[in-house]
PDB file of C-alpha atoms in Angstrom:
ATOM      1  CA  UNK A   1       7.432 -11.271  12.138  1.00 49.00           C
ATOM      2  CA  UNK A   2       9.584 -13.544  10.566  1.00 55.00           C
ATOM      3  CA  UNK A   3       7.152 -15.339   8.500  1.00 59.00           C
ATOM      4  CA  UNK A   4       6.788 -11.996   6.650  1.00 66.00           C
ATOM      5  CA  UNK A   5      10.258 -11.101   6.839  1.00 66.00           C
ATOM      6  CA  UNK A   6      11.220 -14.605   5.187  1.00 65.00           C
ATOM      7  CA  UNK A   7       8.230 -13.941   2.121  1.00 67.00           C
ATOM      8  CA  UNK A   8       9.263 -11.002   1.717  1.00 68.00           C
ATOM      9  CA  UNK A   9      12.243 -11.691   0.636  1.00 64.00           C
ATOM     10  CA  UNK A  10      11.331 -14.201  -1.092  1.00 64.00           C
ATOM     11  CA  UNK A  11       8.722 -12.096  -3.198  1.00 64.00           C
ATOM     12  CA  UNK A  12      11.845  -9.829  -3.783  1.00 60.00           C
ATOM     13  CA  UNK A  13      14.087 -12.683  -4.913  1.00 60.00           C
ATOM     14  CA  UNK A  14      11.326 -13.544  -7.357  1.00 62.00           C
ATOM     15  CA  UNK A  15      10.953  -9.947  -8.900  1.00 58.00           C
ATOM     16  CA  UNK A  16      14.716  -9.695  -9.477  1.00 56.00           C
ATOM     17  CA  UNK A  17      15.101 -12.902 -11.025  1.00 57.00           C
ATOM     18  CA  UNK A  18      12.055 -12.380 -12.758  1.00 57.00           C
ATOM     19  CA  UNK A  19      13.608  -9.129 -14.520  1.00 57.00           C
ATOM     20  CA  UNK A  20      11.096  -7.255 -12.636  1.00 58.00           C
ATOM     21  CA  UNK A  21      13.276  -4.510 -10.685  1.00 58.00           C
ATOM     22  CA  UNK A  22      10.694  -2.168  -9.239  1.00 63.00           C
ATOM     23  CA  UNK A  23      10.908   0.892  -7.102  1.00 67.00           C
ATOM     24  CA  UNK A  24       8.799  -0.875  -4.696  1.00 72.00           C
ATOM     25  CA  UNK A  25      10.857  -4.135  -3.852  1.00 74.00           C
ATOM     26  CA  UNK A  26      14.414  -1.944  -3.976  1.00 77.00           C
ATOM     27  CA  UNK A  27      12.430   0.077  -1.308  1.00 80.00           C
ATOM     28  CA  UNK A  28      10.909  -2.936   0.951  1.00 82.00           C
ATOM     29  CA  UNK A  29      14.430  -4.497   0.941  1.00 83.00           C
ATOM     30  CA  UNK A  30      15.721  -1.062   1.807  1.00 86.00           C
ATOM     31  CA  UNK A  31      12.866  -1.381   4.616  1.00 87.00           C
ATOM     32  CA  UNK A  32      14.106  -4.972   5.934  1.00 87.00           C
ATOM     33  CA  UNK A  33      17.791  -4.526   5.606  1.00 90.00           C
ATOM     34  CA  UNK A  34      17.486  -1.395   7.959  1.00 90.00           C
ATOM     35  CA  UNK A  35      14.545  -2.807  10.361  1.00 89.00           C
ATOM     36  CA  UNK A  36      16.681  -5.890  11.096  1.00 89.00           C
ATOM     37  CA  UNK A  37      20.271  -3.647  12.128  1.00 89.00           C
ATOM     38  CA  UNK A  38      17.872  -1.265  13.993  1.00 88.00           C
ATOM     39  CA  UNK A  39      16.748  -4.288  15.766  1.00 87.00           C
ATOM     40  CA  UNK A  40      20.144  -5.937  16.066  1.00 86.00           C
ATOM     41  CA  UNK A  41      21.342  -2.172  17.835  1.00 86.00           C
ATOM     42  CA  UNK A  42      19.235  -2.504  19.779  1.00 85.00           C
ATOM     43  CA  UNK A  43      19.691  -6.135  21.526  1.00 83.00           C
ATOM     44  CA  UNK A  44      23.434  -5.262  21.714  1.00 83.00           C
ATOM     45  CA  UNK A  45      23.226  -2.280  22.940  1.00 82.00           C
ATOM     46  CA  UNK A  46      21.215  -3.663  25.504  1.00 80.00           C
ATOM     47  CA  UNK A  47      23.528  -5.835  26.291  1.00 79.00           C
ATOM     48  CA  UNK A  48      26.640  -3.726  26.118  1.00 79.00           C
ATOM     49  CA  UNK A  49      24.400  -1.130  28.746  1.00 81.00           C
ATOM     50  CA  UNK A  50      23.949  -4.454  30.821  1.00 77.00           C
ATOM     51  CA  UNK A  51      27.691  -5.703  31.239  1.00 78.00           C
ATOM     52  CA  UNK A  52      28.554  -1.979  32.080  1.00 80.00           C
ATOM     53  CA  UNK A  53      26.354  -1.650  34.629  1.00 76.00           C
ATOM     54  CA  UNK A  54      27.256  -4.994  36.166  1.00 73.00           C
ATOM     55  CA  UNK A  55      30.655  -3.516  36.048  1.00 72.00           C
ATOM     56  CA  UNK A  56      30.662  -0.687  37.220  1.00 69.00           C
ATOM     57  CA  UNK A  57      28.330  -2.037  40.555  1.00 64.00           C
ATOM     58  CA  UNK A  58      31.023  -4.627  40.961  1.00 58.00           C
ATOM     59  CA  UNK A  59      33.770  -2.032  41.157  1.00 55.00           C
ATOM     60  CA  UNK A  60      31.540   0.402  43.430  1.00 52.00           C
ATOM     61  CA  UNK A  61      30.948  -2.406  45.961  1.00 54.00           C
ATOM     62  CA  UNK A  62      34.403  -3.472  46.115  1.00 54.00           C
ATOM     63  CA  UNK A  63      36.059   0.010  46.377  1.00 53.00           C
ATOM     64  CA  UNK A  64      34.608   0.464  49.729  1.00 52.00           C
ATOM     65  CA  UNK A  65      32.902   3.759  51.417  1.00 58.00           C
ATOM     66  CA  UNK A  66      33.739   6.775  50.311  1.00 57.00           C
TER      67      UNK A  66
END
């Protein structure tokens, strides 16, 4: 994944220095800005959901029975 990620942008660094500022690399760098904070949502919301829950099982085990 990253392989392509990192010639991709590449290819799109080339085309814009180049002069070359097509629909197509404005749209794949469109693509890979908003794959990657999809992605990053993801892990941190996993890991926000995680802490939580480890919360919220510490404070239902220490507040005793019901």
């Amino acid at each position: 994944m990253f392989g392509t990620f990192v010639d991709d942008l590449l290819g799109i660094e080339k085309q814009v220095m180049g002069g070359e500022y097509s629909l197509k690399s404005v749209g794949n760098m469109l693509v890979l800005i908003s794959n990657v904070l999809i992605s990053m949502m993801f892990l941190f919301g996993g890991f926000i959901t995680a802490f939580r829950a480890a919360e919220d099982s510490d404070t239902s085990e220490n507040s005793g029975p019901a």
